[in-house]
mmCIF file with all atom_site columns, C-alpha atoms in Angstrom:
data_model
loop_
_atom_site.group_PDB
_atom_site.id
_atom_site.type_symbol
_atom_site.label_atom_id
_atom_site.label_alt_id
_atom_site.label_comp_id
_atom_site.label_asym_id
_atom_site.label_entity_id
_atom_site.label_seq_id
_atom_site.pdbx_PDB_ins_code
_atom_site.Cartn_x
_atom_site.Cartn_y
_atom_site.Cartn_z
_atom_site.occupancy
_atom_site.B_iso_or_equiv
_atom_site.pdbx_formal_charge
_atom_site.auth_seq_id
_atom_site.auth_comp_id
_atom_site.auth_asym_id
_atom_site.auth_atom_id
_atom_site.pdbx_PDB_model_num
ATOM 1   C CA . GLY I 1 1   ? -1.211 37.251  -24.814 1.00 63.00 ? 1   GLY I CA 1
ATOM 2   C CA . THR I 1 2   ? 0.479  35.670  -22.044 1.00 77.00 ? 2   THR I CA 1
ATOM 3   C CA . ALA I 1 3   ? 3.381  32.607  -21.798 1.00 90.00 ? 3   ALA I CA 1
ATOM 4   C CA . PRO I 1 4   ? 2.174  29.151  -20.658 1.00 94.00 ? 4   PRO I CA 1
ATOM 5   C CA . PRO I 1 5   ? 2.560  28.178  -17.353 1.00 97.00 ? 5   PRO I CA 1
ATOM 6   C CA . GLU I 1 6   ? 5.648  26.749  -16.179 1.00 97.00 ? 6   GLU I CA 1
ATOM 7   C CA . PRO I 1 7   ? 4.965  24.273  -13.265 1.00 98.00 ? 7   PRO I CA 1
ATOM 8   C CA . VAL I 1 8   ? 7.207  22.462  -10.755 1.00 98.00 ? 8   VAL I CA 1
ATOM 9   C CA . ILE I 1 9   ? 7.499  19.624  -8.922  1.00 98.00 ? 9   ILE I CA 1
ATOM 10  C CA . ALA I 1 10  ? 9.019  20.117  -5.845  1.00 98.00 ? 10  ALA I CA 1
ATOM 11  C CA . GLU I 1 11  ? 8.502  16.826  -3.865  1.00 97.00 ? 11  GLU I CA 1
ATOM 12  C CA . PRO I 1 12  ? 8.897  14.045  -4.166  1.00 97.00 ? 12  PRO I CA 1
ATOM 13  C CA . ALA I 1 13  ? 12.572 14.628  -5.163  1.00 96.00 ? 13  ALA I CA 1
ATOM 14  C CA . ALA I 1 14  ? 13.762 13.002  -8.497  1.00 95.00 ? 14  ALA I CA 1
ATOM 15  C CA . GLY I 1 15  ? 14.866 9.267   -7.783  1.00 94.00 ? 15  GLY I CA 1
ATOM 16  C CA . GLU I 1 16  ? 13.168 8.605   -4.410  1.00 93.00 ? 16  GLU I CA 1
ATOM 17  C CA . THR I 1 17  ? 11.856 5.307   -4.386  1.00 97.00 ? 17  THR I CA 1
ATOM 18  C CA . VAL I 1 18  ? 8.650  4.103   -2.324  1.00 97.00 ? 18  VAL I CA 1
ATOM 19  C CA . PRO I 1 19  ? 7.389  1.371   -0.784  1.00 98.00 ? 19  PRO I CA 1
ATOM 20  C CA . VAL I 1 20  ? 4.155  -0.237  -1.214  1.00 97.00 ? 20  VAL I CA 1
ATOM 21  C CA . GLY I 1 21  ? 1.556  0.517   1.166   1.00 97.00 ? 21  GLY I CA 1
ATOM 22  C CA . ALA I 1 22  ? 3.516  4.214   1.826   1.00 98.00 ? 22  ALA I CA 1
ATOM 23  C CA . ALA I 1 23  ? 2.701  7.511   1.750   1.00 98.00 ? 23  ALA I CA 1
ATOM 24  C CA . VAL I 1 24  ? 4.140  10.092  -1.067  1.00 98.00 ? 24  VAL I CA 1
ATOM 25  C CA . ALA I 1 25  ? 3.782  13.607  0.291   1.00 98.00 ? 25  ALA I CA 1
ATOM 26  C CA . PHE I 1 26  ? 4.043  15.739  -3.109  1.00 98.00 ? 26  PHE I CA 1
ATOM 27  C CA . SER I 1 27  ? 4.279  19.580  -3.364  1.00 98.00 ? 27  SER I CA 1
ATOM 28  C CA . GLY I 1 28  ? 4.835  22.063  -6.207  1.00 98.00 ? 28  GLY I CA 1
ATOM 29  C CA . GLY I 1 29  ? 3.320  24.831  -7.576  1.00 98.00 ? 29  GLY I CA 1
ATOM 30  C CA . ALA I 1 30  ? 3.596  26.992  -11.154 1.00 98.00 ? 30  ALA I CA 1
ATOM 31  C CA . THR I 1 31  ? 4.997  30.442  -12.705 1.00 97.00 ? 31  THR I CA 1
ATOM 32  C CA . VAL I 1 32  ? 3.905  32.427  -15.710 1.00 96.00 ? 32  VAL I CA 1
ATOM 33  C CA . PRO I 1 33  ? 6.610  34.824  -16.902 1.00 92.00 ? 33  PRO I CA 1
ATOM 34  C CA . GLY I 1 34  ? 5.323  38.544  -16.157 1.00 89.00 ? 34  GLY I CA 1
ATOM 35  C CA . VAL I 1 35  ? 2.935  37.345  -13.907 1.00 91.00 ? 35  VAL I CA 1
ATOM 36  C CA . GLY I 1 36  ? 4.736  35.406  -11.269 1.00 95.00 ? 36  GLY I CA 1
ATOM 37  C CA . ALA I 1 37  ? 3.564  32.830  -9.267  1.00 97.00 ? 37  ALA I CA 1
ATOM 38  C CA . LEU I 1 38  ? 0.415  30.866  -9.485  1.00 97.00 ? 38  LEU I CA 1
ATOM 39  C CA . PRO I 1 39  ? -2.646 30.068  -6.959  1.00 97.00 ? 39  PRO I CA 1
ATOM 40  C CA . GLY I 1 40  ? -3.011 26.250  -5.933  1.00 97.00 ? 40  GLY I CA 1
ATOM 41  C CA . SER I 1 41  ? -6.437 26.879  -7.882  1.00 97.00 ? 41  SER I CA 1
ATOM 42  C CA . ALA I 1 42  ? -4.578 26.701  -10.893 1.00 97.00 ? 42  ALA I CA 1
ATOM 43  C CA . LEU I 1 43  ? -3.058 23.253  -10.344 1.00 98.00 ? 43  LEU I CA 1
ATOM 44  C CA . THR I 1 44  ? -4.449 19.950  -11.420 1.00 98.00 ? 44  THR I CA 1
ATOM 45  C CA . TRP I 1 45  ? -2.222 16.542  -9.908  1.00 98.00 ? 45  TRP I CA 1
ATOM 46  C CA . GLY I 1 46  ? -2.411 13.434  -11.422 1.00 97.00 ? 46  GLY I CA 1
ATOM 47  C CA . VAL I 1 47  ? -0.884 9.491   -10.902 1.00 97.00 ? 47  VAL I CA 1
ATOM 48  C CA . ASP I 1 48  ? -0.803 7.092   -13.332 1.00 96.00 ? 48  ASP I CA 1
ATOM 49  C CA . LEU I 1 49  ? 0.580  2.999   -12.602 1.00 95.00 ? 49  LEU I CA 1
ATOM 50  C CA . LEU I 1 50  ? 2.631  1.936   -14.995 1.00 92.00 ? 50  LEU I CA 1
ATOM 51  C CA . HIS I 1 51  ? 2.723  -1.595  -15.720 1.00 89.00 ? 51  HIS I CA 1
ATOM 52  C CA . CYS I 1 52  ? 5.365  -2.659  -16.902 1.00 81.00 ? 52  CYS I CA 1
ATOM 53  C CA . THR I 1 53  ? 7.146  -5.888  -19.255 1.00 76.00 ? 53  THR I CA 1
ATOM 54  C CA . THR I 1 54  ? 10.635 -4.176  -18.732 1.00 69.00 ? 54  THR I CA 1
ATOM 55  C CA . LEU I 1 55  ? 11.613 -1.451  -16.279 1.00 58.00 ? 55  LEU I CA 1
ATOM 56  C CA . GLN I 1 56  ? 11.498 0.704   -19.815 1.00 69.00 ? 56  GLN I CA 1
ATOM 57  C CA . GLN I 1 57  ? 8.404  -0.665  -21.834 1.00 80.00 ? 57  GLN I CA 1
ATOM 58  C CA . CYS I 1 58  ? 4.905  0.185   -20.031 1.00 80.00 ? 58  CYS I CA 1
ATOM 59  C CA . HIS I 1 59  ? 1.484  0.618   -20.266 1.00 88.00 ? 59  HIS I CA 1
ATOM 60  C CA . ARG I 1 60  ? -0.660 3.019   -18.398 1.00 90.00 ? 60  ARG I CA 1
ATOM 61  C CA . HIS I 1 61  ? -3.375 2.588   -16.164 1.00 92.00 ? 61  HIS I CA 1
ATOM 62  C CA . PRO I 1 62  ? -4.394 6.322   -15.738 1.00 92.00 ? 62  PRO I CA 1
ATOM 63  C CA . ASP I 1 63  ? -6.349 7.991   -13.026 1.00 92.00 ? 63  ASP I CA 1
ATOM 64  C CA . VAL I 1 64  ? -5.339 5.980   -9.823  1.00 94.00 ? 64  VAL I CA 1
ATOM 65  C CA . PHE I 1 65  ? -5.492 9.286   -8.030  1.00 96.00 ? 65  PHE I CA 1
ATOM 66  C CA . THR I 1 66  ? -6.269 12.703  -9.077  1.00 97.00 ? 66  THR I CA 1
ATOM 67  C CA . ALA I 1 67  ? -6.311 16.690  -6.712  1.00 97.00 ? 67  ALA I CA 1
ATOM 68  C CA . GLU I 1 68  ? -7.304 19.438  -8.184  1.00 97.00 ? 68  GLU I CA 1
ATOM 69  C CA . GLY I 1 69  ? -6.791 23.609  -6.956  1.00 97.00 ? 69  GLY I CA 1
ATOM 70  C CA . VAL I 1 70  ? -3.982 21.977  -3.824  1.00 98.00 ? 70  VAL I CA 1
ATOM 71  C CA . ALA I 1 71  ? -0.215 22.730  -4.445  1.00 98.00 ? 71  ALA I CA 1
ATOM 72  C CA . GLU I 1 72  ? 0.691  19.872  -1.778  1.00 98.00 ? 72  GLU I CA 1
ATOM 73  C CA . GLY I 1 73  ? -0.803 16.974  -0.416  1.00 98.00 ? 73  GLY I CA 1
ATOM 74  C CA . SER I 1 74  ? -0.219 12.987  -0.459  1.00 98.00 ? 74  SER I CA 1
ATOM 75  C CA . PHE I 1 75  ? -1.512 9.841   -2.189  1.00 98.00 ? 75  PHE I CA 1
ATOM 76  C CA . THR I 1 76  ? -0.798 5.916   -1.050  1.00 97.00 ? 76  THR I CA 1
ATOM 77  C CA . MET I 1 77  ? 1.977  4.032   -3.683  1.00 97.00 ? 77  MET I CA 1
ATOM 78  C CA . PRO I 1 78  ? -0.271 0.626   -4.865  1.00 95.00 ? 78  PRO I CA 1
ATOM 79  C CA . ASP I 1 79  ? 0.357  -2.087  -4.723  1.00 94.00 ? 79  ASP I CA 1
ATOM 80  C CA . HIS I 1 80  ? 0.729  -3.915  -7.855  1.00 89.00 ? 80  HIS I CA 1
ATOM 81  C CA . GLU I 1 81  ? 2.730  -6.778  -9.885  1.00 88.00 ? 81  GLU I CA 1
ATOM 82  C CA . TYR I 1 82  ? 5.992  -5.808  -10.946 1.00 88.00 ? 82  TYR I CA 1
ATOM 83  C CA . PRO I 1 83  ? 7.848  -4.036  -12.749 1.00 88.00 ? 83  PRO I CA 1
ATOM 84  C CA . ALA I 1 84  ? 5.759  -1.183  -12.498 1.00 90.00 ? 84  ALA I CA 1
ATOM 85  C CA . ALA I 1 85  ? 6.175  2.679   -11.703 1.00 92.00 ? 85  ALA I CA 1
ATOM 86  C CA . VAL I 1 86  ? 4.098  5.491   -10.757 1.00 95.00 ? 86  VAL I CA 1
ATOM 87  C CA . GLU I 1 87  ? 3.640  8.769   -12.685 1.00 95.00 ? 87  GLU I CA 1
ATOM 88  C CA . LEU I 1 88  ? 3.461  11.719  -10.693 1.00 98.00 ? 88  LEU I CA 1
ATOM 89  C CA . ARG I 1 89  ? 2.116  14.554  -13.234 1.00 98.00 ? 89  ARG I CA 1
ATOM 90  C CA . LEU I 1 90  ? 1.069  18.535  -12.310 1.00 98.00 ? 90  LEU I CA 1
ATOM 91  C CA . SER I 1 91  ? -0.474 20.944  -14.778 1.00 98.00 ? 91  SER I CA 1
ATOM 92  C CA . ALA I 1 92  ? -1.044 24.258  -14.100 1.00 98.00 ? 92  ALA I CA 1
ATOM 93  C CA . THR I 1 93  ? -3.739 26.345  -16.208 1.00 97.00 ? 93  THR I CA 1
ATOM 94  C CA . TRP I 1 94  ? -3.641 29.855  -17.158 1.00 95.00 ? 94  TRP I CA 1
ATOM 95  C CA . ALA I 1 95  ? -5.305 32.324  -19.514 1.00 93.00 ? 95  ALA I CA 1
ATOM 96  C CA . GLY I 1 96  ? -6.345 29.514  -21.570 1.00 92.00 ? 96  GLY I CA 1
ATOM 97  C CA . GLU I 1 97  ? -2.763 27.750  -21.396 1.00 95.00 ? 97  GLU I CA 1
ATOM 98  C CA . THR I 1 98  ? -2.020 24.300  -19.768 1.00 96.00 ? 98  THR I CA 1
ATOM 99  C CA . SER I 1 99  ? 1.592  22.857  -19.479 1.00 97.00 ? 99  SER I CA 1
ATOM 100 C CA . THR I 1 100 ? 2.412  19.285  -18.110 1.00 98.00 ? 100 THR I CA 1
ATOM 101 C CA . VAL I 1 101 ? 5.816  18.114  -15.832 1.00 98.00 ? 101 VAL I CA 1
ATOM 102 C CA . VAL I 1 102 ? 5.825  14.515  -14.445 1.00 97.00 ? 102 VAL I CA 1
ATOM 103 C CA . ARG I 1 103 ? 8.199  12.647  -12.404 1.00 97.00 ? 103 ARG I CA 1
ATOM 104 C CA . ARG I 1 104 ? 8.512  9.062   -12.356 1.00 95.00 ? 104 ARG I CA 1
ATOM 105 C CA . ILE I 1 105 ? 8.224  6.802   -8.646  1.00 96.00 ? 105 ILE I CA 1
ATOM 106 C CA . ASP I 1 106 ? 9.668  3.728   -8.646  1.00 95.00 ? 106 ASP I CA 1
ATOM 107 C CA . TYR I 1 107 ? 9.292  1.199   -6.135  1.00 96.00 ? 107 TYR I CA 1
ATOM 108 C CA . THR I 1 108 ? 11.836 0.365   -3.021  1.00 97.00 ? 108 THR I CA 1
ATOM 109 C CA . THR I 1 109 ? 12.738 -3.141  -3.875  1.00 97.00 ? 109 THR I CA 1
ATOM 110 C CA . ALA I 1 110 ? 14.118 -6.345  -2.057  1.00 97.00 ? 110 ALA I CA 1
ATOM 111 C CA . GLU I 1 111 ? 15.442 -9.690  -3.570  1.00 97.00 ? 111 GLU I CA 1
ATOM 112 C CA . VAL I 1 112 ? 13.039 -12.306 -2.242  1.00 98.00 ? 112 VAL I CA 1
ATOM 113 C CA . THR I 1 113 ? 14.756 -16.432 -2.808  1.00 98.00 ? 113 THR I CA 1
ATOM 114 C CA . LEU I 1 114 ? 13.442 -19.536 -2.631  1.00 98.00 ? 114 LEU I CA 1
ATOM 115 C CA . VAL I 1 115 ? 15.142 -22.828 -1.978  1.00 98.00 ? 115 VAL I CA 1
ATOM 116 C CA . GLY I 1 116 ? 14.746 -26.402 -1.739  1.00 97.00 ? 116 GLY I CA 1
ATOM 117 C CA . PRO I 1 117 ? 15.735 -29.844 -3.590  1.00 96.00 ? 117 PRO I CA 1
ATOM 118 C CA . SER I 1 118 ? 16.730 -29.251 -7.183  1.00 95.00 ? 118 SER I CA 1
ATOM 119 C CA . GLU I 1 119 ? 14.360 -31.780 -8.741  1.00 95.00 ? 119 GLU I CA 1
ATOM 120 C CA . VAL I 1 120 ? 11.651 -29.337 -7.021  1.00 97.00 ? 120 VAL I CA 1
ATOM 121 C CA . GLU I 1 121 ? 10.051 -26.460 -9.349  1.00 97.00 ? 121 GLU I CA 1
ATOM 122 C CA . LEU I 1 122 ? 8.867  -23.414 -7.242  1.00 98.00 ? 122 LEU I CA 1
ATOM 123 C CA . ALA I 1 123 ? 7.141  -20.778 -7.912  1.00 98.00 ? 123 ALA I CA 1
ATOM 124 C CA . LEU I 1 124 ? 7.568  -16.905 -6.880  1.00 98.00 ? 124 LEU I CA 1
ATOM 125 C CA . ALA I 1 125 ? 5.365  -14.066 -8.049  1.00 95.00 ? 125 ALA I CA 1
ATOM 126 C CA . GLY I 1 126 ? 4.484  -16.086 -11.438 1.00 91.00 ? 126 GLY I CA 1
ATOM 127 C CA . ILE I 1 127 ? 7.700  -17.334 -12.036 1.00 94.00 ? 127 ILE I CA 1
ATOM 128 C CA . VAL I 1 128 ? 8.475  -20.556 -12.166 1.00 96.00 ? 128 VAL I CA 1
ATOM 129 C CA . GLY I 1 129 ? 12.023 -22.373 -12.110 1.00 97.00 ? 129 GLY I CA 1
ATOM 130 C CA . PRO I 1 130 ? 13.996 -25.020 -10.249 1.00 97.00 ? 130 PRO I CA 1
ATOM 131 C CA . PRO I 1 131 ? 16.099 -23.465 -7.061  1.00 97.00 ? 131 PRO I CA 1
ATOM 132 C CA . PRO I 1 132 ? 17.421 -21.372 -5.862  1.00 97.00 ? 132 PRO I CA 1
ATOM 133 C CA . LEU I 1 133 ? 14.690 -19.156 -7.593  1.00 98.00 ? 133 LEU I CA 1
ATOM 134 C CA . THR I 1 134 ? 15.204 -15.066 -6.559  1.00 97.00 ? 134 THR I CA 1
ATOM 135 C CA . GLY I 1 135 ? 12.790 -12.414 -7.619  1.00 96.00 ? 135 GLY I CA 1
ATOM 136 C CA . THR I 1 136 ? 13.411 -8.695  -7.381  1.00 95.00 ? 136 THR I CA 1
ATOM 137 C CA . LEU I 1 137 ? 10.280 -7.418  -5.565  1.00 96.00 ? 137 LEU I CA 1
ATOM 138 C CA . PRO I 1 138 ? 8.726  -4.185  -3.907  1.00 97.00 ? 138 PRO I CA 1
ATOM 139 C CA . VAL I 1 139 ? 9.054  -3.898  -0.502  1.00 98.00 ? 139 VAL I CA 1
ATOM 140 C CA . GLY I 1 140 ? 5.154  -4.154  1.048   1.00 97.00 ? 140 GLY I CA 1
ATOM 141 C CA . SER I 1 141 ? 4.238  -5.828  -1.669  1.00 97.00 ? 141 SER I CA 1
ATOM 142 C CA . THR I 1 142 ? 2.025  -8.859  -0.893  1.00 97.00 ? 142 THR I CA 1
ATOM 143 C CA . VAL I 1 143 ? 2.783  -12.268 -3.739  1.00 97.00 ? 143 VAL I CA 1
ATOM 144 C CA . THR I 1 144 ? 2.237  -15.632 -3.735  1.00 97.00 ? 144 THR I CA 1
ATOM 145 C CA . VAL I 1 145 ? 4.636  -18.089 -3.049  1.00 98.00 ? 145 VAL I CA 1
ATOM 146 C CA . SER I 1 146 ? 4.092  -22.518 -4.049  1.00 98.00 ? 146 SER I CA 1
ATOM 147 C CA . ALA I 1 147 ? 5.730  -25.138 -3.910  1.00 98.00 ? 147 ALA I CA 1
ATOM 148 C CA . PRO I 1 148 ? 4.223  -28.818 -5.135  1.00 97.00 ? 148 PRO I CA 1
ATOM 149 C CA . SER I 1 149 ? 3.334  -30.781 -2.602  1.00 96.00 ? 149 SER I CA 1
ATOM 150 C CA . SER I 1 150 ? 4.896  -34.116 -3.617  1.00 96.00 ? 150 SER I CA 1
ATOM 151 C CA . VAL I 1 151 ? 7.677  -34.644 -6.420  1.00 96.00 ? 151 VAL I CA 1
ATOM 152 C CA . PRO I 1 152 ? 8.809  -38.470 -7.721  1.00 96.00 ? 152 PRO I CA 1
ATOM 153 C CA . THR I 1 153 ? 12.494 -38.648 -8.202  1.00 94.00 ? 153 THR I CA 1
ATOM 154 C CA . SER I 1 154 ? 14.577 -41.865 -9.107  1.00 92.00 ? 154 SER I CA 1
ATOM 155 C CA . SER I 1 155 ? 14.849 -42.595 -5.646  1.00 91.00 ? 155 SER I CA 1
ATOM 156 C CA . GLY I 1 156 ? 11.788 -41.702 -4.520  1.00 95.00 ? 156 GLY I CA 1
ATOM 157 C CA . THR I 1 157 ? 9.336  -39.392 -3.306  1.00 97.00 ? 157 THR I CA 1
ATOM 158 C CA . LEU I 1 158 ? 10.279 -35.244 -2.387  1.00 97.00 ? 158 LEU I CA 1
ATOM 159 C CA . VAL I 1 159 ? 6.759  -34.929 0.154   1.00 97.00 ? 159 VAL I CA 1
ATOM 160 C CA . LEU I 1 160 ? 6.873  -31.059 1.177   1.00 97.00 ? 160 LEU I CA 1
ATOM 161 C CA . GLY I 1 161 ? 7.042  -31.043 5.031   1.00 96.00 ? 161 GLY I CA 1
ATOM 162 C CA . SER I 1 162 ? 6.762  -27.169 5.430   1.00 96.00 ? 162 SER I CA 1
ATOM 163 C CA . TRP I 1 163 ? 7.842  -23.830 3.876   1.00 98.00 ? 163 TRP I CA 1
ATOM 164 C CA . SER I 1 164 ? 10.648 -22.167 6.485   1.00 97.00 ? 164 SER I CA 1
ATOM 165 C CA . ASP I 1 165 ? 7.468  -19.507 7.105   1.00 97.00 ? 165 ASP I CA 1
ATOM 166 C CA . GLY I 1 166 ? 5.213  -22.074 8.438   1.00 97.00 ? 166 GLY I CA 1
ATOM 167 C CA . GLY I 1 167 ? 3.038  -21.160 5.237   1.00 96.00 ? 167 GLY I CA 1
ATOM 168 C CA . ALA I 1 168 ? 0.538  -23.920 3.335   1.00 97.00 ? 168 ALA I CA 1
ATOM 169 C CA . PRO I 1 169 ? 2.431  -25.390 -0.082  1.00 97.00 ? 169 PRO I CA 1
ATOM 170 C CA . THR I 1 170 ? 0.747  -22.207 -1.950  1.00 98.00 ? 170 THR I CA 1
ATOM 171 C CA . HIS I 1 171 ? 0.466  -19.022 -0.081  1.00 98.00 ? 171 HIS I CA 1
ATOM 172 C CA . GLU I 1 172 ? 1.157  -14.872 -0.094  1.00 97.00 ? 172 GLU I CA 1
ATOM 173 C CA . ILE I 1 173 ? 3.968  -13.027 1.781   1.00 98.00 ? 173 ILE I CA 1
ATOM 174 C CA . VAL I 1 174 ? 4.617  -9.985  2.274   1.00 97.00 ? 174 VAL I CA 1
ATOM 175 C CA . VAL I 1 175 ? 8.061  -8.423  0.843   1.00 98.00 ? 175 VAL I CA 1
ATOM 176 C CA . GLY I 1 176 ? 10.377 -7.471  3.901   1.00 97.00 ? 176 GLY I CA 1
ATOM 177 C CA . PRO I 1 177 ? 12.248 -4.730  3.462   1.00 96.00 ? 177 PRO I CA 1
ATOM 178 C CA . GLY I 1 178 ? 15.957 -7.356  3.359   1.00 94.00 ? 178 GLY I CA 1
ATOM 179 C CA . GLU I 1 179 ? 16.556 -9.717  1.777   1.00 97.00 ? 179 GLU I CA 1
ATOM 180 C CA . THR I 1 180 ? 14.160 -12.218 2.813   1.00 97.00 ? 180 THR I CA 1
ATOM 181 C CA . THR I 1 181 ? 14.739 -16.143 2.241   1.00 98.00 ? 181 THR I CA 1
ATOM 182 C CA . LEU I 1 182 ? 12.528 -19.033 1.994   1.00 98.00 ? 182 LEU I CA 1
ATOM 183 C CA . LEU I 1 183 ? 13.112 -22.761 2.597   1.00 98.00 ? 183 LEU I CA 1
ATOM 184 C CA . ALA I 1 184 ? 10.891 -25.254 0.979   1.00 98.00 ? 184 ALA I CA 1
ATOM 185 C CA . ARG I 1 185 ? 11.371 -28.584 3.379   1.00 97.00 ? 185 ARG I CA 1
ATOM 186 C CA . TYR I 1 186 ? 10.894 -31.726 1.935   1.00 97.00 ? 186 TYR I CA 1
ATOM 187 C CA . VAL I 1 187 ? 11.137 -35.444 3.439   1.00 96.00 ? 187 VAL I CA 1
ATOM 188 C CA . LEU I 1 188 ? 12.216 -37.858 0.780   1.00 95.00 ? 188 LEU I CA 1
ATOM 189 C CA . VAL I 1 189 ? 10.104 -41.254 0.816   1.00 95.00 ? 189 VAL I CA 1
ATOM 190 C CA . PRO I 1 190 ? 11.633 -43.881 -0.680  1.00 90.00 ? 190 PRO I CA 1
#
């Protein structure tokens, strides 16, 4: 005979972005009209990872984090192929009635650009193309960059000397908080 609970997520704030590996604090509560505030034991939290083909079309990896019976806590923002987002759920149960609210949490992103000779195809996090090759990626994520060891041209063979960060032809980088540019240095062998 009571109304359904009314859960509210207090934090994180709507529209907040978070880098990979950061702790995401959450808090919230629920009330029932005529009853008042519910105890933490009536609350259940869940986090789903949304893997997206675009930022609007996603499939769900459910329950990457759950917590029951608490009004607050934290979870770690997972590393995942981008585009992706996290969905935080708060469910409140009272007198057999359950209500749920959700909040989407997007990744903090930065641009990574690969530069090299125009005759070379470079790879950044699964995207392949001629330089400059730019991708918007989650800060803190680990991604693979790749350059071919050699490329034949009409003038001779371009041979990879080094990446500007000293990495191997194919290696992983961690995306930093600002714009990053990596140069694939080639030498022309006639």
